[in-house]
Short mmCIF file of C-alpha atoms in Angstrom, two decimals:
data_model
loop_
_atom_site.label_atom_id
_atom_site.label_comp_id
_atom_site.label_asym_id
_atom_site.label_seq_id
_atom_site.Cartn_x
_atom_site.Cartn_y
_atom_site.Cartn_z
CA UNK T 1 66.71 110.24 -51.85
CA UNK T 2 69.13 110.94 -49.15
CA UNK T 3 67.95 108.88 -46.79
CA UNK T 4 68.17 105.76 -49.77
CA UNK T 5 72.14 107.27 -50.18
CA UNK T 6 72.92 106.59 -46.40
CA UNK T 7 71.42 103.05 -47.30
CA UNK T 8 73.76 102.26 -50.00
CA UNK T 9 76.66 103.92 -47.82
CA UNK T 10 76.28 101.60 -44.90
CA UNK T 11 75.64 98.62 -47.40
CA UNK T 12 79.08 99.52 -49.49
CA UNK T 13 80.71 100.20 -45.81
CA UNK T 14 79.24 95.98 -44.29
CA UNK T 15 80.67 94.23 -48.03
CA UNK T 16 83.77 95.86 -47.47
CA UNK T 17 84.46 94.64 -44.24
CA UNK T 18 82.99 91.06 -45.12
CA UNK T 19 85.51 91.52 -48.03
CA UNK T 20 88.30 92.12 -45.96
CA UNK T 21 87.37 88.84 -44.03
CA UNK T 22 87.27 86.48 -47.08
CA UNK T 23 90.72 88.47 -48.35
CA UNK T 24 92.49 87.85 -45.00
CA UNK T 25 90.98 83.98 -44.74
CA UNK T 26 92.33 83.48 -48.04
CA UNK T 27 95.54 84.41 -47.51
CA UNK T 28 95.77 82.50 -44.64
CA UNK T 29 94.48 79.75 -46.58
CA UNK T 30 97.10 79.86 -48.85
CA UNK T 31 100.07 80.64 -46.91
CA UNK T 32 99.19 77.35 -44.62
CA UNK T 33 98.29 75.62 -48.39
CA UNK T 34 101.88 75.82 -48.81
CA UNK T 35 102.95 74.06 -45.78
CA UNK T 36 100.43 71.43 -45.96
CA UNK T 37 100.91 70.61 -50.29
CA UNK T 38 104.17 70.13 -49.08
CA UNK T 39 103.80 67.25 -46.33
CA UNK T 40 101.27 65.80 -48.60
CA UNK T 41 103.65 65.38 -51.28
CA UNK T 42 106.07 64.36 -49.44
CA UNK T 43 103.68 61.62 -47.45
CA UNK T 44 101.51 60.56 -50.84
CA UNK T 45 104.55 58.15 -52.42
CA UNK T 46 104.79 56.27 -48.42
CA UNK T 47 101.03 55.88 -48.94
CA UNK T 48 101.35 54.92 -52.33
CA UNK T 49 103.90 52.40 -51.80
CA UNK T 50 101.90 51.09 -48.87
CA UNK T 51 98.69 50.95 -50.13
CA UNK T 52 99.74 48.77 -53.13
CA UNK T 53 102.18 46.54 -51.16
CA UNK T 54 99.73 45.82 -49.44
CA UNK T 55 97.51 44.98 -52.25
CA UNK T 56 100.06 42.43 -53.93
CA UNK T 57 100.20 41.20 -50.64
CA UNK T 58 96.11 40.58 -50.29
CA UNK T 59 96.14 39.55 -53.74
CA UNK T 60 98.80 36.88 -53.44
CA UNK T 61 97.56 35.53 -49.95
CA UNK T 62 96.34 32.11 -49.80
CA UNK T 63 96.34 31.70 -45.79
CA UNK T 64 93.69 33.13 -44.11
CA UNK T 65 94.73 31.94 -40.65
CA UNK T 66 94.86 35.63 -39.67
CA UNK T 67 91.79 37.53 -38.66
CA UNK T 68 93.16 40.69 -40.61
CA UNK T 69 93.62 38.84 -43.96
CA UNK T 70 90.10 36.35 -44.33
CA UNK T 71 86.59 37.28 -45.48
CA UNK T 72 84.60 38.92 -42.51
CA UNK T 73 80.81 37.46 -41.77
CA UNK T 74 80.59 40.32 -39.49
CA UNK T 75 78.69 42.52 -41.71
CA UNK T 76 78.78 45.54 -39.64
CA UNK T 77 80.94 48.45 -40.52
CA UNK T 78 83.85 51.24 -39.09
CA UNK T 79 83.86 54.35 -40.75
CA UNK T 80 87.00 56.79 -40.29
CA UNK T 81 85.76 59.87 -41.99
CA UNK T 82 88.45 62.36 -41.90
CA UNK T 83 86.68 66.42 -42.31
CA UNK T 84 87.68 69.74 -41.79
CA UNK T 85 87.87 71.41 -38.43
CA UNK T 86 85.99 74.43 -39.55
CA UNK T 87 83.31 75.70 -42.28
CA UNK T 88 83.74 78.40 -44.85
CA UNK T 89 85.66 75.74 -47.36
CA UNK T 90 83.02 75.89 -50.36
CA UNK T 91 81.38 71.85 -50.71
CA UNK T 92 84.52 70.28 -48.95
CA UNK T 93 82.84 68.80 -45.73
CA UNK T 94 79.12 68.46 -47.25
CA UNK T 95 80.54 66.50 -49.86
CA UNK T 96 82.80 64.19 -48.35
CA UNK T 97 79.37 63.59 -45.90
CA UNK T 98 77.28 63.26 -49.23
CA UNK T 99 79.89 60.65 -49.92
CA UNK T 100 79.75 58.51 -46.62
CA UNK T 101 75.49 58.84 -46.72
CA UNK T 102 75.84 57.54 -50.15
CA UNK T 103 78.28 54.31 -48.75
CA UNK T 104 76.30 53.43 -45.68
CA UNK T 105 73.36 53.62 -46.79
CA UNK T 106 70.99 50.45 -45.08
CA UNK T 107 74.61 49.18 -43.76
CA UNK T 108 75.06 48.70 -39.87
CA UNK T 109 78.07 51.15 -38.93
CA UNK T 110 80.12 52.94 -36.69
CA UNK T 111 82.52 55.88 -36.92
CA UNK T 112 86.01 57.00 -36.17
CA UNK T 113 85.94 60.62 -37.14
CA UNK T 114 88.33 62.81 -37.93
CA UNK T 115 88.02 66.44 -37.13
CA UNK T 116 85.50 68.88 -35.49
CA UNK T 117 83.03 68.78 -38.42
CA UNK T 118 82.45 65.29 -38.74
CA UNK T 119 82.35 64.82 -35.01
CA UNK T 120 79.26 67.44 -35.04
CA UNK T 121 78.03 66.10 -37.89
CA UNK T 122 77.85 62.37 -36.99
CA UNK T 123 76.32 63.72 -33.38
CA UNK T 124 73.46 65.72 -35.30
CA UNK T 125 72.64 62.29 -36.95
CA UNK T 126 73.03 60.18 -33.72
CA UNK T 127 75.19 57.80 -35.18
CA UNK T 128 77.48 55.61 -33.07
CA UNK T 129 81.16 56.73 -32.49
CA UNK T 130 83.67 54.84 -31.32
CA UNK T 131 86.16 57.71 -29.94
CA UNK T 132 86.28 61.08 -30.26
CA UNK T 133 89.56 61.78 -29.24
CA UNK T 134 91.07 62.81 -32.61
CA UNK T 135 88.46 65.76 -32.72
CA UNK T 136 91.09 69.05 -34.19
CA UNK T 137 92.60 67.56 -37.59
CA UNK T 138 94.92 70.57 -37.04
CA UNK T 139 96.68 68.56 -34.25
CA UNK T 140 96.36 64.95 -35.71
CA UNK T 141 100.52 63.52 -35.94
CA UNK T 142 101.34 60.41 -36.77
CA UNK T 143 101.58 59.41 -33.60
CA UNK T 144 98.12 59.96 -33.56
CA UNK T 145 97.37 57.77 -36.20
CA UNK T 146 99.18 55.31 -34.57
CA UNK T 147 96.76 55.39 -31.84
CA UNK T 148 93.68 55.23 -33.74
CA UNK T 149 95.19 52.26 -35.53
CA UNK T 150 95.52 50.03 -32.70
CA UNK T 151 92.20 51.23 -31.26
CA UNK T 152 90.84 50.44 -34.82
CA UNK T 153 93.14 46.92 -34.53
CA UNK T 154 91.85 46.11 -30.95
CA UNK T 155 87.85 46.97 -31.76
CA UNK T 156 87.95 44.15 -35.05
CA UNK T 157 89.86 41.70 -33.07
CA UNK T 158 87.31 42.41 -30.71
CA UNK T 159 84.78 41.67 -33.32
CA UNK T 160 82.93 45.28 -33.21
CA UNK T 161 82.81 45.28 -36.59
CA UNK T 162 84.02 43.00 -39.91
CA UNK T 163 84.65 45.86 -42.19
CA UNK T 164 87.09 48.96 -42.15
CA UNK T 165 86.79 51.64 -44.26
CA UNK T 166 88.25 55.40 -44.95
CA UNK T 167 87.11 58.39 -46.32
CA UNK T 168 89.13 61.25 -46.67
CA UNK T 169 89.26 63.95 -49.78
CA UNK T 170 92.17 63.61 -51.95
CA UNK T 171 94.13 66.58 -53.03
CA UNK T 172 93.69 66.34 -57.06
CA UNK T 173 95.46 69.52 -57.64
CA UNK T 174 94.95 73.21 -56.06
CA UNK T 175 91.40 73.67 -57.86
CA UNK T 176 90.29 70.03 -57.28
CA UNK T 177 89.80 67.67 -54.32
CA UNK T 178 87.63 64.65 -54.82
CA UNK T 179 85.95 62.60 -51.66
CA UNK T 180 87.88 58.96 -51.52
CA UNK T 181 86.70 55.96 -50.17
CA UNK T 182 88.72 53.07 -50.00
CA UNK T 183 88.39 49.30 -47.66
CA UNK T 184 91.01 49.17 -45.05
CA UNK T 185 90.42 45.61 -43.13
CA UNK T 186 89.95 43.25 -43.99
CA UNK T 187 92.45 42.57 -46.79
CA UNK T 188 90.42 40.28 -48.34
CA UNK T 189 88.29 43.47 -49.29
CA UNK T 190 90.83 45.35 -51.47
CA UNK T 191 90.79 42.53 -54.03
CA UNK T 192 87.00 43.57 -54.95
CA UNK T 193 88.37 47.12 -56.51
CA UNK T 194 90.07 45.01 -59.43
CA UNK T 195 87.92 41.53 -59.84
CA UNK T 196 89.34 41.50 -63.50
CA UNK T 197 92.98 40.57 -61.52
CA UNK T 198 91.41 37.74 -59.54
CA UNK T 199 92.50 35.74 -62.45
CA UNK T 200 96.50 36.50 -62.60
CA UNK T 201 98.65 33.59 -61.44
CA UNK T 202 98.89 33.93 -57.39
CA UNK T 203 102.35 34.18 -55.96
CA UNK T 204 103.46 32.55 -52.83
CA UNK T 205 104.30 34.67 -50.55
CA UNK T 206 107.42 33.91 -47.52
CA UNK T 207 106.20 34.94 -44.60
CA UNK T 208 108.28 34.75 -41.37
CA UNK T 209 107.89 34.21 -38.67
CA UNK T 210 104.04 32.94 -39.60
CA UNK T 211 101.54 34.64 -41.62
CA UNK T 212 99.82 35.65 -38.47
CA UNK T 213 102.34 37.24 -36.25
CA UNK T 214 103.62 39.35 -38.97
CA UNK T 215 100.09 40.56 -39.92
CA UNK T 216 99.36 41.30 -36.28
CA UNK T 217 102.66 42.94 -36.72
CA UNK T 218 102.52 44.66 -39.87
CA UNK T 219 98.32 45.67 -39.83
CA UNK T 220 98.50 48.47 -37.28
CA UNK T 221 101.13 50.21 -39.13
CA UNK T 222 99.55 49.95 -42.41
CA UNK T 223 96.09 51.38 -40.70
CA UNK T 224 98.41 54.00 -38.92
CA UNK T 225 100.09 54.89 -42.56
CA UNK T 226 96.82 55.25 -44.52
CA UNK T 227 95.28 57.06 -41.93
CA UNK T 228 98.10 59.54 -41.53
CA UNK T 229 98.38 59.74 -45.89
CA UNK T 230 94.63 60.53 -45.28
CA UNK T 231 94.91 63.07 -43.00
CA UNK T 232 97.62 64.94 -44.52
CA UNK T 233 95.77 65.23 -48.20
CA UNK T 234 92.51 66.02 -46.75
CA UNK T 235 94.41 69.28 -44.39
CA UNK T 236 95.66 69.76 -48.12
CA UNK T 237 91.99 69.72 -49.16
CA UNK T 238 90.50 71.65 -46.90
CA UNK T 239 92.75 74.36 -47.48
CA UNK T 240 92.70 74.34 -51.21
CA UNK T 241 89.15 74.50 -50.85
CA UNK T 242 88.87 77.39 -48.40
CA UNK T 243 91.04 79.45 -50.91
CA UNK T 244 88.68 78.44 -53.23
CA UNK T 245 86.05 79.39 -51.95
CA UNK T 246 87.24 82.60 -50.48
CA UNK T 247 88.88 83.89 -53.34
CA UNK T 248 84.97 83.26 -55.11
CA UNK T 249 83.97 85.35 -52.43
CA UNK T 250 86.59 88.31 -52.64
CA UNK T 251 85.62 88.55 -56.36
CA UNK T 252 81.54 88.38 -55.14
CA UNK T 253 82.33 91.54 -53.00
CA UNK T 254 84.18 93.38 -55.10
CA UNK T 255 81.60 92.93 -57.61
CA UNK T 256 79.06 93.98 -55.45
CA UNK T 257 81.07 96.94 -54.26
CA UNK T 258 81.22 98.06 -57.83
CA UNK T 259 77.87 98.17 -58.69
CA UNK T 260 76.63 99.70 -55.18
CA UNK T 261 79.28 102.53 -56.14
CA UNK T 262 77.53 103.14 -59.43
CA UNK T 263 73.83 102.95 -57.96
CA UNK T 264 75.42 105.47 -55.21
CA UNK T 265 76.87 108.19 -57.36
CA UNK T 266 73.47 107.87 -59.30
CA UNK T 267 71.63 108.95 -57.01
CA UNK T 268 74.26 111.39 -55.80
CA UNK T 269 74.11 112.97 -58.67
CA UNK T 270 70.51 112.94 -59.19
CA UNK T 271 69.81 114.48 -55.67
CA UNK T 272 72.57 117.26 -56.86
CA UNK T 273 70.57 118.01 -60.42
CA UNK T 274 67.08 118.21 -58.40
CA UNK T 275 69.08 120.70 -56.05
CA UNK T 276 70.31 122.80 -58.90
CA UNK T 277 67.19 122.70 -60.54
CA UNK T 278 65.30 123.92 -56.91
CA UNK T 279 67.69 126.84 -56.92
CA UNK T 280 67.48 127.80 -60.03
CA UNK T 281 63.44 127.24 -60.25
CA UNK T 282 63.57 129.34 -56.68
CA UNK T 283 65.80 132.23 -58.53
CA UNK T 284 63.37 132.31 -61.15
CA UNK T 285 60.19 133.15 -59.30
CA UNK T 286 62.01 135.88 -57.73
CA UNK J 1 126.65 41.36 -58.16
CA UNK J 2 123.48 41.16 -59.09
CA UNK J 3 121.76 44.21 -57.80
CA UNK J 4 117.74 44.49 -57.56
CA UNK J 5 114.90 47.53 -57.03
CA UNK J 6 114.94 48.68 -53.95
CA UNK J 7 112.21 51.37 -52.17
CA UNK J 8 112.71 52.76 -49.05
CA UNK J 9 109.87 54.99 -47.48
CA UNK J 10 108.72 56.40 -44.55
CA UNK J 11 105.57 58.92 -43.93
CA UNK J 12 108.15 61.74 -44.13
CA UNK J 13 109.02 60.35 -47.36
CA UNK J 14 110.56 58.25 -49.93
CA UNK J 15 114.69 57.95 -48.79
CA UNK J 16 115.51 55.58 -51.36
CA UNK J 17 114.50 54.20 -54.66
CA UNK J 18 117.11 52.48 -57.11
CA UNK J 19 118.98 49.94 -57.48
CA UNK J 20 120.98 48.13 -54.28
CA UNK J 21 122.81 45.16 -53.95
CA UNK J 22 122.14 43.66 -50.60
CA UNK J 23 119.78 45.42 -47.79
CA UNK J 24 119.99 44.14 -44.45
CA UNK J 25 117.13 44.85 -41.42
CA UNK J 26 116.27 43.64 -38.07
CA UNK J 27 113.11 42.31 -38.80
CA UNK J 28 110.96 40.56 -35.50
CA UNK J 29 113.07 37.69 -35.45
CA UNK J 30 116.19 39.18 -36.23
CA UNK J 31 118.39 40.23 -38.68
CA UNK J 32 118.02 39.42 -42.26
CA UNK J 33 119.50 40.56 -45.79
CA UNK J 34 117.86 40.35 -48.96
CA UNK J 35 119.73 39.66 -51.92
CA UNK J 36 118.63 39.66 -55.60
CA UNK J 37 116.35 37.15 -56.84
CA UNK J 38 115.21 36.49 -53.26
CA UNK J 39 111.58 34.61 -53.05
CA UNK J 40 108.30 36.36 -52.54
CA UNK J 41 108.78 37.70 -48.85
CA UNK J 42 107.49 39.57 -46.08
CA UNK J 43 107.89 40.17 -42.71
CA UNK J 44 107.58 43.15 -39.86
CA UNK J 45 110.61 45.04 -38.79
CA UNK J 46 111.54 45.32 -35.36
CA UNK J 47 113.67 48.08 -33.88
CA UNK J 48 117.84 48.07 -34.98
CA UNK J 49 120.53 49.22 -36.61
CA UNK J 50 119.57 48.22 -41.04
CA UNK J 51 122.44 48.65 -43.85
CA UNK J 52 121.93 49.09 -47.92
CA UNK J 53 124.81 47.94 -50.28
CA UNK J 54 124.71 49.91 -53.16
CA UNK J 55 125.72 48.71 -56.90
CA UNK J 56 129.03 49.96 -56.46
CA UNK J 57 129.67 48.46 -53.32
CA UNK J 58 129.38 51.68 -50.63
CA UNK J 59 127.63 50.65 -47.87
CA UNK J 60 125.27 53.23 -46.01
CA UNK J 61 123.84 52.52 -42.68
CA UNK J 62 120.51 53.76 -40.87
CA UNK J 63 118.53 53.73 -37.90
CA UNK J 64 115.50 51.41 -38.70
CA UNK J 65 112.60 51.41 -36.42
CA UNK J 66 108.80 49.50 -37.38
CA UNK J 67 107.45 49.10 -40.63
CA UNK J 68 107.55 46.27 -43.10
CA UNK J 69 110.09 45.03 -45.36
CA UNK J 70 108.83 42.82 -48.76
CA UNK J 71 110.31 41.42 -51.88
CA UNK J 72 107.32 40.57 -54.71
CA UNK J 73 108.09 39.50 -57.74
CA UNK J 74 111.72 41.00 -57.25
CA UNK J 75 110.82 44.20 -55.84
CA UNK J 76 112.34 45.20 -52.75
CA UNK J 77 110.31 47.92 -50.47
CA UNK J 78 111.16 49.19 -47.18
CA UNK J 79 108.17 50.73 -45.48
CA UNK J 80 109.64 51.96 -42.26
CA UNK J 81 107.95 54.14 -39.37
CA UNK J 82 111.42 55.39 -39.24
CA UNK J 83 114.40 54.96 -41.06
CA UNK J 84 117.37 57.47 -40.23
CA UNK J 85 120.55 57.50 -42.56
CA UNK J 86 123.56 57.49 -40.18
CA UNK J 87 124.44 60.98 -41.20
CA UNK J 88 121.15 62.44 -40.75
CA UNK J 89 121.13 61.01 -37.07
CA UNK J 90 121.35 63.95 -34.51
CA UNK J 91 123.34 62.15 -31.77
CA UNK J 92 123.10 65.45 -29.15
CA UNK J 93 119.82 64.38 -29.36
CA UNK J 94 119.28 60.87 -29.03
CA UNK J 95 121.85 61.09 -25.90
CA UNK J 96 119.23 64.01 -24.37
CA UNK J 97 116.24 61.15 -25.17
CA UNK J 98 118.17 58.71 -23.80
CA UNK J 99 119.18 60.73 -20.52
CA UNK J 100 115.61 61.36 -20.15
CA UNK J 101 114.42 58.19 -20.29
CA UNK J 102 116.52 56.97 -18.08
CA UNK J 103 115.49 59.39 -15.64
CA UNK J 104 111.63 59.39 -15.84
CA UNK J 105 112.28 55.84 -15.75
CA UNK J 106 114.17 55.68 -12.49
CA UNK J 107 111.92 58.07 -10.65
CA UNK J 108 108.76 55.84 -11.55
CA UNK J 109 105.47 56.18 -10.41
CA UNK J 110 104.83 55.94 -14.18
CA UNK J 111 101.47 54.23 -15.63
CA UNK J 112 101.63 51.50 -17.79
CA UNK J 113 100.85 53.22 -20.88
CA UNK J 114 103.40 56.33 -19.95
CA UNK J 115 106.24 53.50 -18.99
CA UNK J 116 105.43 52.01 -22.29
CA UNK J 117 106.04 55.17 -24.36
CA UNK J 118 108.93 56.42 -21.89
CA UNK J 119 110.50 52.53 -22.57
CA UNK J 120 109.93 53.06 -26.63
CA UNK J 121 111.71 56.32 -26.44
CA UNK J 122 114.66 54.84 -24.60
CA UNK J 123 115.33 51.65 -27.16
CA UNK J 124 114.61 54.50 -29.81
CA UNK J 125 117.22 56.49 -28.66
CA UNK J 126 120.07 53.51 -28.16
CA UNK J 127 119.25 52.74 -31.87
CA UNK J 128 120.54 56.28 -32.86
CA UNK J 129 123.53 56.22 -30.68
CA UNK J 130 124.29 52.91 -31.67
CA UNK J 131 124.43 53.40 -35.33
CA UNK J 132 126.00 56.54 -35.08
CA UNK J 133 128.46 55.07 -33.57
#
């Protein structure tokens, strides 16, 4: 019996510490939450605004002398997958990858991604990457994402691939994050979300200098904004989910602690009845 | 005057969004003002000094640098990289930039991509001073 009470000790002694982890990780979680809720709300109308500017703009175009704005034939494909830098966030990286799997599946593709778990992941599965320069998420600006725009910009005029698209999670609120997926390049591609629009009278659209130069103009910025929206609600994400996942976890140990306490004094006081009951027997036969 | 919707937003965050009477950028090819019941529109913004008109005729300036500017279907939006309001401008600070610039610039030995960013920086800071002027 004692030996089985030293057991329990040492087990009560390893949750404890473990819990002490998850409490710390999720306060960290959710003191950086703060910060990060914040820049994504204050980035998300930009990449609102953007994002459907851009949309009346695809909709409405009727010149497809730019190589941003016509139909590819190229039917390979650029992934930017935007993860988390680290684990311990509940189903926030596996999901975002179940996402992509689910997307790619039987296409031709490369990747762009984001952050230290996608990086290892798309290594494990020995898929192509393009650069791995924007590794830590943590450190991505938008400077940054101006970068991995024009590298984007100068790989499809390049013809590496006919098809950009993003995945990041979006921030739904602080108990739910959903994995996104949306077409970047070319424009012709955003019409396909809404077919049933295809029919609405198409504007003319002014553009000036030519409908080229101000795409080749206007493109990289718009990759460089969506990316950087992207980026800011998936740190939101990941963090939302961490606290998530940790506070689960708090509640797991405490649980546990509780009913290792109970099996402990138990048998505490079960070894302390079969001592009375020794002493008294032994008192007896004298 | 007739006054139209106007948007102005950058990835730090929406600056603008009402009504304005006249807004006037640098776009690529110069500068331009939109006025209500301008055409469908759009073009890239280049790097300058940009002014709204509101309804009642108080006219704010800004440092405007990148982005887009469009007008569909009577909607104005401003999608800068960044647009500074000439208050918000910290002039100490675009005269440090500028001093800097100038510097790395004259001591060269820069690569192409470093003179690129250092040049940027410069016409980025003579913006600032020269709307907060």
């Amino acid at each position: 019996m004692a030996s089985n009470m030293k057991a329990v000790k040492t087990r009560i002694k390893s949750v404890q510490s473990t819990m002490q982890i998850t409490k710390a990780m999720e306060l960290v979680a959710s003191s950086k939450l703060r910060k990060a809720k914040e820049r994504a709300d204050i980035s998300r109308p930009y990449f609102r605004e953007l994002y459907s500017t851009l949309r009346d703009i695809a909709d409405a175009n009727t010149d497809f002398t730019s190589i941003y704005a016509k139909a590819s034939d190229n039917e390979k494909f650029c992934y930017v997958v935007i993860a988390g830098d680290r684990g311990l966030a509940g189903g926030y990286n596996s999901n975002l990858f179940k996402a992509v799997e689910a997307e790619c599946k039987g296409k031709d593709y490369v990747v762009v991604p984001i952050g230290k778990k996608a990086v290892e992941y798309f290594k494990r599965r020995k898929v192509e990457i393009l650069s791995e320069a924007f590794a830590e998420i943590a450190d991505i600006s938008i400077s940054d994402c101006f970068e991995i725009a024009s590298l984007l910009c100068k790989s499809y005029r390049q013809g590496e691939f006919g098809h950009i698209e993003l995945f990041y999670t979006e921030f739904v609120s602080m108990l739910s994050q959903a994995p996104r997926c949306f077409s970047l390049l070319p424009l012709q591609d955003m019409e396909r979300d809404e077919a049933e629009n295809t029919a609405a009278v198409r504007n003319l659209i002014l553009y000036e200098p030519s409908a080229p130069e101000v795409y080749e103009a206007i493109v990289p910025e718009y990759l460089a904004g969506l990316i950087y929206g992207g980026v800011c609600d998936s740190v939101a994400s990941e963090l939302a989910a961490r606290r998530t996942a940790m506070e689960a976890a708090t509640d797991n140990a405490e649980e546990m602690i509780e009913k290792l306490n109970l099996f402990y004094n138990r048998a505490r006081q079960a070894s302390i009845t079969q001592e009375i009951t020794e002493i008294v027997g032994g008192a007896e036969g004298l | 005057m007739k006054t139209f919707p106007l948007v102005i937003g950058t990835p730090d965050g929406i600056l603008y969004e009402g009504e304005a009477e006249r807004v006037v950028v640098r776009s690529m090819t110069g500068d331009l003002a939109i006025l209500a019941g301008h055409s469908n529109y759009c073009t890239a913004i280049g790097m300058g000094g940009a002014h709204v008109v509101l309804p009642d005729g108080t006219r704010k300036d800004a440092a405007c640098i990148g982005g887009m500017i469009s007008m569909i279907n009577g909607n104005c939006r401003v999608l800068a990289t960044t647009w500074e309001w000439k208050e918000d401008i910290d002039q100490e600070r675009a005269e440090k930039a500028k001093e800097n610039a100038r510097l790395a610039l004259e001591k060269g030995g820069l690569s192409d991509k470093e003179y690129k960013i250092v040049q940027a920086k410069l016409q980025r800071a003579l913006v600032r001073i020269g709307v907060s002027k």
